Coordinates of C-alpha atoms in Angstrom, one line a residue:
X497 CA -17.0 -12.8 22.4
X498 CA -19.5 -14.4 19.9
X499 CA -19.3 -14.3 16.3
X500 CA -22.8 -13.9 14.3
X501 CA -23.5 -16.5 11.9
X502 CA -24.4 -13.9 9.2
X503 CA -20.9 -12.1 10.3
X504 CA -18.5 -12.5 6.9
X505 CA -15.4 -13.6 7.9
X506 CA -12.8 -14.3 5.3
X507 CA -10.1 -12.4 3.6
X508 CA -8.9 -9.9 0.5
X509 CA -6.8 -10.6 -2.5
X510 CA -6.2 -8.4 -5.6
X511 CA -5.7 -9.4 -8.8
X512 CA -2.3 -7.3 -9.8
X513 CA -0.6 -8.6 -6.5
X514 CA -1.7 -12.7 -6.5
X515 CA -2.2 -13.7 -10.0
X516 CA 1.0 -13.6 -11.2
X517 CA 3.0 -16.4 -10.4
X518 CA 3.9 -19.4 -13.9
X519 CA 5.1 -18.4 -17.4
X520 CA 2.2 -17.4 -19.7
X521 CA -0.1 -16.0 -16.8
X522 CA 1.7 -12.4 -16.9
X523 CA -0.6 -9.0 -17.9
X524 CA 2.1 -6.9 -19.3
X525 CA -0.4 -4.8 -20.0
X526 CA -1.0 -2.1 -17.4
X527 CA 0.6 0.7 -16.0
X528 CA 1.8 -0.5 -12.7
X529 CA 3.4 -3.9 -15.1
X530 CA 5.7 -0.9 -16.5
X531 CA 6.7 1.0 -13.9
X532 CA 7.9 -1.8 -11.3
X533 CA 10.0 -3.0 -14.7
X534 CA 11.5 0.2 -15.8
X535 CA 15.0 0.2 -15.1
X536 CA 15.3 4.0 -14.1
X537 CA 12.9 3.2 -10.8
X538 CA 14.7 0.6 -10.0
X539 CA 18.4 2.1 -10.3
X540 CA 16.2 5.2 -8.3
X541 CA 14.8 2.8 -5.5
X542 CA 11.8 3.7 -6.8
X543 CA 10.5 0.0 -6.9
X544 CA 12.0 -3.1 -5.5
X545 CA 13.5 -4.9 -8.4
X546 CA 10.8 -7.6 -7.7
X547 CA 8.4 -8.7 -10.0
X548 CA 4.7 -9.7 -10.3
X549 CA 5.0 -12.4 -12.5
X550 CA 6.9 -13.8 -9.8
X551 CA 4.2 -13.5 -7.2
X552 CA 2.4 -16.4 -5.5
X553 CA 0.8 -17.3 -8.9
X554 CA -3.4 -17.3 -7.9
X555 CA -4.1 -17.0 -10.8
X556 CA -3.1 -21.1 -11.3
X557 CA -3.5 -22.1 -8.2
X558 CA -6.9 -20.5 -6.9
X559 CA -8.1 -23.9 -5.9
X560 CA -5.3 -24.9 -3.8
X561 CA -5.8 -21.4 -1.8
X562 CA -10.3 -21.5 -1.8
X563 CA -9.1 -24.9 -0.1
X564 CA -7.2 -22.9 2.0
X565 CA -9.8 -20.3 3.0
X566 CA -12.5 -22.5 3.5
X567 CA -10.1 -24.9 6.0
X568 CA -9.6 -21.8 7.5
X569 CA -13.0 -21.3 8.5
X570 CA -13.6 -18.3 6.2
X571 CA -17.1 -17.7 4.6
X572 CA -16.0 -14.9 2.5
X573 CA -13.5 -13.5 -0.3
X574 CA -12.9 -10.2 -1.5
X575 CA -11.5 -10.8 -5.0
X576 CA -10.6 -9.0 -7.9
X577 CA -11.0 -7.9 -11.9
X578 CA -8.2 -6.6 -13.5
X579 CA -9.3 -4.2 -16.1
X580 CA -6.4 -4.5 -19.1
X581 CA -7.0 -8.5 -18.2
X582 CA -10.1 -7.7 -19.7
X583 CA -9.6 -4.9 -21.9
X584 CA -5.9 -5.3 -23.3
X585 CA -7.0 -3.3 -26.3
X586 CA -8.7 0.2 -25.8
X587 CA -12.6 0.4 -25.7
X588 CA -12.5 4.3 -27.1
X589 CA -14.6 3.2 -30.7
X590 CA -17.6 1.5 -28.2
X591 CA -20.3 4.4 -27.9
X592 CA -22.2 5.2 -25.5
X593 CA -24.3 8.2 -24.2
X594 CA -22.6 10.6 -22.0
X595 CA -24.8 13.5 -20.0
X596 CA -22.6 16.8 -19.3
X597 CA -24.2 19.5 -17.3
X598 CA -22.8 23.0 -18.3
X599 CA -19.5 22.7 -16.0
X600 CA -18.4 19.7 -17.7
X601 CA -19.2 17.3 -15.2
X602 CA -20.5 13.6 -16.2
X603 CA -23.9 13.5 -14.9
X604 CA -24.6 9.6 -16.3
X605 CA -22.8 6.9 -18.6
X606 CA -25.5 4.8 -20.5
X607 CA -23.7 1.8 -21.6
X608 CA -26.6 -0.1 -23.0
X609 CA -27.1 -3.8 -24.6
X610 CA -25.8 -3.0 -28.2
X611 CA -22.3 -1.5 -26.3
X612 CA -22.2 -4.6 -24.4
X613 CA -22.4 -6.5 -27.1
X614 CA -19.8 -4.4 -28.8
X615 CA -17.7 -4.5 -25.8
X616 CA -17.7 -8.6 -25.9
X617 CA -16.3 -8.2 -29.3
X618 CA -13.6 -6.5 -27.8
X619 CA -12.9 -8.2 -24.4
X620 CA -10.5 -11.1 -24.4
X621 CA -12.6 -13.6 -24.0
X622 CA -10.4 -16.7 -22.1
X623 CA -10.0 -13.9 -19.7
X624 CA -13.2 -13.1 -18.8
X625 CA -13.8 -17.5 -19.0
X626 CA -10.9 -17.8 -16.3
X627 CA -12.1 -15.2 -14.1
X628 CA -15.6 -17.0 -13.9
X629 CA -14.2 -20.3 -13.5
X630 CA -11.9 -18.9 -10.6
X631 CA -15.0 -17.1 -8.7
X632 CA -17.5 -19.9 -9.3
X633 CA -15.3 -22.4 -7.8
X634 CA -15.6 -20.3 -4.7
X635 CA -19.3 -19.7 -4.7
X636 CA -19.7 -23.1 -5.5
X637 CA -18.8 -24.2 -2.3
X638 CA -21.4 -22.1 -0.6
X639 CA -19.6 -19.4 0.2
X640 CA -19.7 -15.3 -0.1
X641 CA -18.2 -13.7 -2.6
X642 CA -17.7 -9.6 -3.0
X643 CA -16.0 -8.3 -6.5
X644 CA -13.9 -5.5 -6.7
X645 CA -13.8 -3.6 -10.2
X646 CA -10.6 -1.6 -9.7
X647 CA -7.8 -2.1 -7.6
X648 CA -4.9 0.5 -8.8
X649 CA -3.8 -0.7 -12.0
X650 CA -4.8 0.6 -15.4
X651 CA -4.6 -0.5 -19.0
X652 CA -1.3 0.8 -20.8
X653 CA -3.7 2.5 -23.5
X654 CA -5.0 4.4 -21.0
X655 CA -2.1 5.7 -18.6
X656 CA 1.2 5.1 -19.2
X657 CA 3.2 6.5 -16.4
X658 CA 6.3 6.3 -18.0
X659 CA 5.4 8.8 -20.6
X660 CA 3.3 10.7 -18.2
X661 CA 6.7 11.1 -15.9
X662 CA 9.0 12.1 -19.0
X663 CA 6.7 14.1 -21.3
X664 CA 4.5 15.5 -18.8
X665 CA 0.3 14.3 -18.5
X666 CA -0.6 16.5 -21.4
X667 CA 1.7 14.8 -24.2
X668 CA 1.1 11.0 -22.3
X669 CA -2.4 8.3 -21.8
X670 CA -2.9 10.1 -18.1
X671 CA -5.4 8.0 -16.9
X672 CA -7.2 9.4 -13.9
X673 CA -6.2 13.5 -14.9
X674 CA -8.3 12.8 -18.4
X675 CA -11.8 12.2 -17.9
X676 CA -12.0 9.9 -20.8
X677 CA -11.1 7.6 -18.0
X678 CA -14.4 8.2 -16.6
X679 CA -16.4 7.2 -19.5
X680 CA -14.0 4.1 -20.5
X681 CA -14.0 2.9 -16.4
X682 CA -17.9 3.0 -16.1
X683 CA -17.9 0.9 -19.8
X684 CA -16.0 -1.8 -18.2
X685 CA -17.6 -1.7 -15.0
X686 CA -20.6 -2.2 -16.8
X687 CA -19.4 -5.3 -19.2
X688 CA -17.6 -7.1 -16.2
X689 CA -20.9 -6.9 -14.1
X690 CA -23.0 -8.0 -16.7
X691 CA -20.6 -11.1 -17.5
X692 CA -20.3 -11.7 -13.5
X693 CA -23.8 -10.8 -12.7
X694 CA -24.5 -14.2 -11.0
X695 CA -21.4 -14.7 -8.7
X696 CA -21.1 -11.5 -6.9
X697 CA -23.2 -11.2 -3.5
X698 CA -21.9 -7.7 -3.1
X699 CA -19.9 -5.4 -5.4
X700 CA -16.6 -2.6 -4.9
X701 CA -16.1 0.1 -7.8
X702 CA -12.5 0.7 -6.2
X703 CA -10.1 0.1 -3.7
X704 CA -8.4 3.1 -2.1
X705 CA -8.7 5.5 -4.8
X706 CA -7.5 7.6 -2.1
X707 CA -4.3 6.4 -2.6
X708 CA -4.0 6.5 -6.1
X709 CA -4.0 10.4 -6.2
X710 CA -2.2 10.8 -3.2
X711 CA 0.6 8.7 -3.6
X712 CA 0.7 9.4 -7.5
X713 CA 0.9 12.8 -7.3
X714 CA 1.8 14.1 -3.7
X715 CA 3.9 11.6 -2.3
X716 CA 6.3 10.3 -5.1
X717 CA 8.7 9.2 -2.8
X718 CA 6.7 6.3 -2.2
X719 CA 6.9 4.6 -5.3
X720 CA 3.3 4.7 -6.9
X721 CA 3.0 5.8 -10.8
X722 CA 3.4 8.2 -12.4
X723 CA 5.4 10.0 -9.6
X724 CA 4.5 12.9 -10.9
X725 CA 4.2 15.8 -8.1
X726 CA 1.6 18.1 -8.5
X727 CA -1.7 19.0 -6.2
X728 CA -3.2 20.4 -8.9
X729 CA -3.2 16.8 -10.6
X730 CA -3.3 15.3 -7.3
X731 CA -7.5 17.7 -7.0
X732 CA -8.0 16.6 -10.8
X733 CA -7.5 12.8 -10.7
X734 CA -9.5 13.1 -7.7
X735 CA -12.7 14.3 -8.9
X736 CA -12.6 12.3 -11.9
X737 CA -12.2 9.4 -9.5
X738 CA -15.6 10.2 -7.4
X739 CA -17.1 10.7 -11.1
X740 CA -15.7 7.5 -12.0
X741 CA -17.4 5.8 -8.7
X742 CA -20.5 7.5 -8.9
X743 CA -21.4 6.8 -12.6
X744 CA -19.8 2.8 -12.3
X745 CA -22.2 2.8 -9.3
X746 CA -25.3 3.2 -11.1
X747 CA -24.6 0.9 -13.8
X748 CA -23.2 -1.9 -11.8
X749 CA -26.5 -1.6 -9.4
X750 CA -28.5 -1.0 -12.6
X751 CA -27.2 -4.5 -14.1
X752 CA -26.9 -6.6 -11.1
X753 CA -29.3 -5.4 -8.7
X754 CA -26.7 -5.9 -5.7
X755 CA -25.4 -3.8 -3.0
X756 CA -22.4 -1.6 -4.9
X757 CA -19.7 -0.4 -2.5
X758 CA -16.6 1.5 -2.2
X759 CA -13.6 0.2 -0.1
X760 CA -11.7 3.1 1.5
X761 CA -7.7 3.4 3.2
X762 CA -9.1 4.8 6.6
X763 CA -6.5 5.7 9.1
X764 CA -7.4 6.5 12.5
X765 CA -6.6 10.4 13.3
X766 CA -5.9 12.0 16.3
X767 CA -3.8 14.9 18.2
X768 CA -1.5 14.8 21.0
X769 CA -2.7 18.4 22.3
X770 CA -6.4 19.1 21.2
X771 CA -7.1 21.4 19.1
X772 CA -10.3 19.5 18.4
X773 CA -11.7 22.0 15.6
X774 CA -8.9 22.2 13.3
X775 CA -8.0 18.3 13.8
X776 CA -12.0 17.9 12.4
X777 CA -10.9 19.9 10.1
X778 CA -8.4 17.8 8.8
X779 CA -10.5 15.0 8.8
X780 CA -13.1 16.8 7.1
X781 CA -10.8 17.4 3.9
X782 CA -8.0 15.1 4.3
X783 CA -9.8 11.8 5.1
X784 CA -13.7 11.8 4.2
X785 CA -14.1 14.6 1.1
X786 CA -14.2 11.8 -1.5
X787 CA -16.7 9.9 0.9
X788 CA -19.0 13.0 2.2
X789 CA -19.5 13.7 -1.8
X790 CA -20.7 10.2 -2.9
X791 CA -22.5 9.6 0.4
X792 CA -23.7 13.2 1.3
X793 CA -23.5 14.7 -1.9
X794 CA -21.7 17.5 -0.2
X795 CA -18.4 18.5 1.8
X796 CA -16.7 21.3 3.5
X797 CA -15.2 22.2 0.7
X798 CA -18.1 21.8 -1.7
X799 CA -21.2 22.4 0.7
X800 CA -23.9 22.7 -2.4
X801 CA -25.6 19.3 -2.6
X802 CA -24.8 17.5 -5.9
X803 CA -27.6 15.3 -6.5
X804 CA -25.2 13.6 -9.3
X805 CA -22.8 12.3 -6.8
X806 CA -25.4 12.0 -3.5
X807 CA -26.1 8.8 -1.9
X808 CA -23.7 6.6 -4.3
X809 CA -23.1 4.2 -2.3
X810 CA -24.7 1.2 -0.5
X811 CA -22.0 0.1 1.7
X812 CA -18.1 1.0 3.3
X813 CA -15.5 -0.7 2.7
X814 CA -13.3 -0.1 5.7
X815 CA -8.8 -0.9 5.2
X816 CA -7.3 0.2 8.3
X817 CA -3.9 -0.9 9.5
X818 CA -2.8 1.9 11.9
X819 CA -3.0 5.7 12.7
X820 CA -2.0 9.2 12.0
X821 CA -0.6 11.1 15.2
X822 CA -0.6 15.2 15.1
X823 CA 0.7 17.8 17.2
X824 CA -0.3 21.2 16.7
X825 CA 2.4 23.5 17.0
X826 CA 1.4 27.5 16.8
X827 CA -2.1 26.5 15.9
X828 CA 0.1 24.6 13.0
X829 CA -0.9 20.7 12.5
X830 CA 2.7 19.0 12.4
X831 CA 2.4 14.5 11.3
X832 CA 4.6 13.0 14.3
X833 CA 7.4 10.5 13.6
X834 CA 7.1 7.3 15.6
X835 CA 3.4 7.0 15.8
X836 CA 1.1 5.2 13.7
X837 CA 2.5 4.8 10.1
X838 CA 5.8 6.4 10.9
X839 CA 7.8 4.0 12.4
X840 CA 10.7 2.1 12.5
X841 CA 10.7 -1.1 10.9
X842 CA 10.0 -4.0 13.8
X843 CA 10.8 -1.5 16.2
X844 CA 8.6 0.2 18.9
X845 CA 6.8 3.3 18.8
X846 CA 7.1 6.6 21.0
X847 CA 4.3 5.3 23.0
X848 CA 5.8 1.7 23.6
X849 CA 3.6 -0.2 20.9
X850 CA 5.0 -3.2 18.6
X851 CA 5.6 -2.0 14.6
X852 CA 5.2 -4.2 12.0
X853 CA 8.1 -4.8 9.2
X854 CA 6.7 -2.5 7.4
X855 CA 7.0 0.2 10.4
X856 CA 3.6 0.4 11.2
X857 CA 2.5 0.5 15.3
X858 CA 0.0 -1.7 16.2
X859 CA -3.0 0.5 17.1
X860 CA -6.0 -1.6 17.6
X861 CA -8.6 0.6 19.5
X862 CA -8.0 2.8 16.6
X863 CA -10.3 0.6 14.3
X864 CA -13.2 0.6 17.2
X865 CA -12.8 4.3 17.6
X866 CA -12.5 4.7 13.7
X867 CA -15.5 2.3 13.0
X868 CA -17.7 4.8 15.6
X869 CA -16.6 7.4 14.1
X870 CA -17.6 6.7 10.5
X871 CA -20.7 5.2 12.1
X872 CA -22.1 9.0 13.2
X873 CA -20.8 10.2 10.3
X874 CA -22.7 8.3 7.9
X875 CA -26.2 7.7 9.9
X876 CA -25.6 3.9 9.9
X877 CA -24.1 2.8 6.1
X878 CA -23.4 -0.8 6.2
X879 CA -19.2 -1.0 6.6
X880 CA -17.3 -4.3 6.6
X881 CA -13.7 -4.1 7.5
X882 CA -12.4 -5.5 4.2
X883 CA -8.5 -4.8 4.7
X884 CA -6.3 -5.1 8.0
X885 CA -3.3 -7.1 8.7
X886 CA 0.2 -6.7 9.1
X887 CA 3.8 -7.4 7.4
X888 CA 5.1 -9.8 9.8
X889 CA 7.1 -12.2 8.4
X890 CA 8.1 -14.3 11.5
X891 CA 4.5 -14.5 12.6
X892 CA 5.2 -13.1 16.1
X893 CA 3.1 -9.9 16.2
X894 CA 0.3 -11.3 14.0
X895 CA -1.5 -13.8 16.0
X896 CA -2.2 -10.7 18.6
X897 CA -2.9 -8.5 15.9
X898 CA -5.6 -10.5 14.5
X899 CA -7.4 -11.4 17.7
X900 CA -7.0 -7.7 18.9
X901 CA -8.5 -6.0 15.8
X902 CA -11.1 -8.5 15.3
X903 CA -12.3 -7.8 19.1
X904 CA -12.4 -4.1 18.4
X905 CA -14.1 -4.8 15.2
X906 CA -17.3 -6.7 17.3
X907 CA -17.1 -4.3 20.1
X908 CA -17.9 -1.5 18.0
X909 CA -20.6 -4.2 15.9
X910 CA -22.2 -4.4 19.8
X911 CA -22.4 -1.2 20.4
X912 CA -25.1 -0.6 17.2
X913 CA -22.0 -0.3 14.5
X914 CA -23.3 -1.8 11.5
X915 CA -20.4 -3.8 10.9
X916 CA -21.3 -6.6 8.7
X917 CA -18.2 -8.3 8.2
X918 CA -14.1 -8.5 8.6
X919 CA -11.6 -9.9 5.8
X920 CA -7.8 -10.1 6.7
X921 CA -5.1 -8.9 4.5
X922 CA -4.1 -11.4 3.3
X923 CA -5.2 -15.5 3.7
X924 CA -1.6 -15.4 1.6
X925 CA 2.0 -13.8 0.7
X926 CA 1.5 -11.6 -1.9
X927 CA 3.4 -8.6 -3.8
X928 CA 3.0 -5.5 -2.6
X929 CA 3.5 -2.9 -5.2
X930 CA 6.7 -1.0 -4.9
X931 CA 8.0 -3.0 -1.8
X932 CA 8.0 -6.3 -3.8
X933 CA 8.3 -9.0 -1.8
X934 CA 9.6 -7.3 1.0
X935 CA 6.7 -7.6 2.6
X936 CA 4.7 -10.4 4.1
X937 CA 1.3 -10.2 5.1
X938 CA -0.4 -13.7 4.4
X939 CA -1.7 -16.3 7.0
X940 CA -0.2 -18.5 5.3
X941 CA 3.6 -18.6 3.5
X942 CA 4.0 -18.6 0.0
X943 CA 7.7 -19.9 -1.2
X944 CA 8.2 -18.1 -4.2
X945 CA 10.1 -20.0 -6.3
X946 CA 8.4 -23.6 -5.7
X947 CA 4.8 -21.7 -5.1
X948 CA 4.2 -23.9 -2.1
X949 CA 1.9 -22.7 0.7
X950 CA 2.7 -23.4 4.4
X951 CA 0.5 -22.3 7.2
X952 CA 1.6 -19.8 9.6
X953 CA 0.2 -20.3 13.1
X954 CA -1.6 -16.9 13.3
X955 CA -4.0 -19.0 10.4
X956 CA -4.7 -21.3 12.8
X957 CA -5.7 -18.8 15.6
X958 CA -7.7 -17.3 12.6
X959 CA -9.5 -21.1 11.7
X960 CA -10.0 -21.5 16.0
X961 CA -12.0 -18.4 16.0
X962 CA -14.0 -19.2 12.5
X963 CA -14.6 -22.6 13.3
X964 CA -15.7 -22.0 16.9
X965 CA -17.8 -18.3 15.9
X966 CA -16.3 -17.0 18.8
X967 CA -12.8 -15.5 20.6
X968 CA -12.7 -18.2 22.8
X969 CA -11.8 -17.5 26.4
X970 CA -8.5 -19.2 25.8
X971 CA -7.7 -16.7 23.1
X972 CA -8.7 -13.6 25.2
X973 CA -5.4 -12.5 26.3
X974 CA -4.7 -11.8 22.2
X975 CA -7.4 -8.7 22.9
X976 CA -5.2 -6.4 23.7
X977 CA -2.0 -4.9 23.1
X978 CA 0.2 -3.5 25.6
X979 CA 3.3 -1.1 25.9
X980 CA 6.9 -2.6 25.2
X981 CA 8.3 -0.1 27.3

């Protein structure tokens, strides 16, 4: 199966999970840095007991992994900014002009030249230095290079999730539940693209926001800050969070000119029994709300069009890893165990399917069936597949994993999917958040304490089919996965 030569091929990083790594390189100064270090979550099992500054230390040694990637065959990065990286110190004193309508809602952010130039007062300078220097050493070998402005964490001045757990969001910095955060977000999404203007070819406001308000304030169990359950929170950090997109969009694609994305967590849904109203249902609010509203400007739930929010995005950003199974039960939508995310660690799922460490089943035609899906959803918005990989830390499941989802990814692309691209979690070992270092998901091993890189062979499968623009016919048996058992 042929590659394009336009296709972008490549991988993702973050900034919070890779940078860390050598003394002196550490960002104490966000909100996930304190809660994977407070000693309570980690007596709890909260978080791991790992720590970032221990991480594969990118931040040093970005050279030694662009070499990586571009041996690799890869054309394409997916980096990161981290925002209290920039702004250690808050940004509240910077004004700007801030358009309400009579709801309360924040119709448009004008951060304009004399707040820039405010905001450079403020930003930390050999930050904002070391972040060029990192991203133009990749550009400067030719290659593609897409920014993401947000990728979880947030400054300590802004959330502290600590506080927020003990004192409750009212009495704490509550970050996405205080829509200061809004106006503070869109200021530094519009300093860091006006610094950054020439080395992005494509731009992300966020990565999974999704996430952020599910897993901070529904599903606590999980380890995300502040761990503080309540839907009520969980609604309101999510509309300030499509506010926060939709406002950062216009003044990053105001500044730049370039394409301005969001990057989405996108599992594949499906039922074991029909029900095929109230599954779209649950896709309808569960999954695509956030997206419907900056895309559409409207959802099921909020069907009357909000020009403010419509058509806020230029591109998809598409991470899928695996699926969501349901059985309906009484009419009653019940998430199965031993399907899709709900697995047993390296086991096998109810249908026969190989899970990762991380107890994920390996569901390739998902992504195909997902990408269509999103594709007559959204009339034909560009999407790139920016994250899918796998913890695997033996390397025996990924080599398969890759070739299969990458197939899936360019049969959906031939089929008039307008799939412009596919970037591998991860090109190396990295932390991942409350798991630590539990889990491994690079092509290529990081040791931890020496920092040296060694490549697993699912990189070189990976650098075979870059090199070659194609899944060779040797490689074809990778395509598919079958039942175990």
């Amino acid at each position: 199966m042929k590659i394009p030569k336009e296709f972008m091929l490549g991988a993702s990083l973050s900034s919070f999970q890779f940078e860390g790594g050598f003394r002196g390189d550490e960002d104490p100064n966000n909100d996930w840095w304190i809660w994977v270090h407070d000693w309570e979550n980690i007596i709890a099992g909260i978080v791991s007991g790992d720590f970032p500054e221990n991480g594969p230390g990118y931040w040093r040694l970005f050279r030694q992994d662009h070499d990586l990637a571009e041996k690799l065959g890869m054309n394409t990065l997916r980096v990161g900014i981290e925002w209290s990286r920039i702004f250690p110190r808050p940004t509240f004193d910077v004004k700007v002009t801030v358009d309400k309508d009579e709801d309360g809602n924040i119709l448009y952010v004008d951060v304009d030249e004399k707040a820039l130039a405010k905001l450079d007062e403020i930003a930390d300078q050999d930050a904002v230095k070391h972040y060029i220097e990192m991203y133009s050493d990749w550009k400067n070998r030719g290659k593609q290079l897409i920014i993401n402005l947000y990728h979880w964490p947030l400054p300590l001045w802004i959330h502290d999730p600590i506080k927020v757990r003990k004192y409750g969001p009212d009495r704490a910095p509550s970050g996405w539940l205080d829509e200061k955060t809004i106006i503070e977000f869109v200021k530094y999404a519009a300093y860091v693209s006006w610094k950054l203007r020439d080395l992005a070819d494509m731009w992300s406001t966020m990565n999974e926001p999704n996430v952020v308000y599910e897993q901070g304030y529904m599903f606590i169990k999980n380890g995300f800050p502040p761990g503080y359950l309540s839907f009520e929170a969980a609604e309101k950090a999510k509309k300030n969070l499509i506010y926060a997109h939709a406002r950062a969009y216009e003044v990053v694609k105001k500044i730049t000119g370039k394409p301005v994305g969001i990057i989405y967590a996108l599992p594949y849904i499906e039922s074991l029994n029909g029900e095929k109203e109230t599954l779209e249902a649950i896709k309808s609010y569960r999954i695509y709300e956030f997206l419907d509203l900056i895309i559409k400007g409207k959802s099921v739930r909020n069907p009357i069009l909000r020009k403010e929010l419509a058509s806020r995005a230029d591109w998809l950003g598409v991470n899928y890893y695996s699926r969501i199974v349901f059985k309906f039960i009484h009419g009653k939508p019940i998430v199965l165990q031993g399907y899709g995310f709900f697995c047993s660690s390296s086991g096998v799922s109810k249908m026969g399917l190989p899970c990762s460490d991380f107890g994920w089943e390996i569901y390739p035609q998902g992504l195909y069936l997902l990408l269509k899906e999103i594709h007559t959803r959204y009339n034909g918005l560009p999407i790139i597949v920016t994250e899918n990989g796998i913890s695997d830390k033996a390397d025996k499941l990924r080599p398969k994993y890759l070739v299969s989802h990458l197939y899936n990814t360019l049969k959906a692309r031939n089929e008039g999917v307008p799939v412009k691209g596919y970037l591998h979690w991860s090109l190396i070992d990295n932390y991942e958040w409350a798991q630590g270092f539990r889990q491994r998901f690079g092509l290529v091993i990081v040791d931890f304490n020496t920092k040296k890189r060694y490549i697993r062979p699912s990189a070189l499968v990976f650098r075979e089919i870059a090199l070659s623009q194609e899944i060779p016919e040797e490689l074809i048996h990778l395509t598919h996965v079958e039942p175990l058992i």
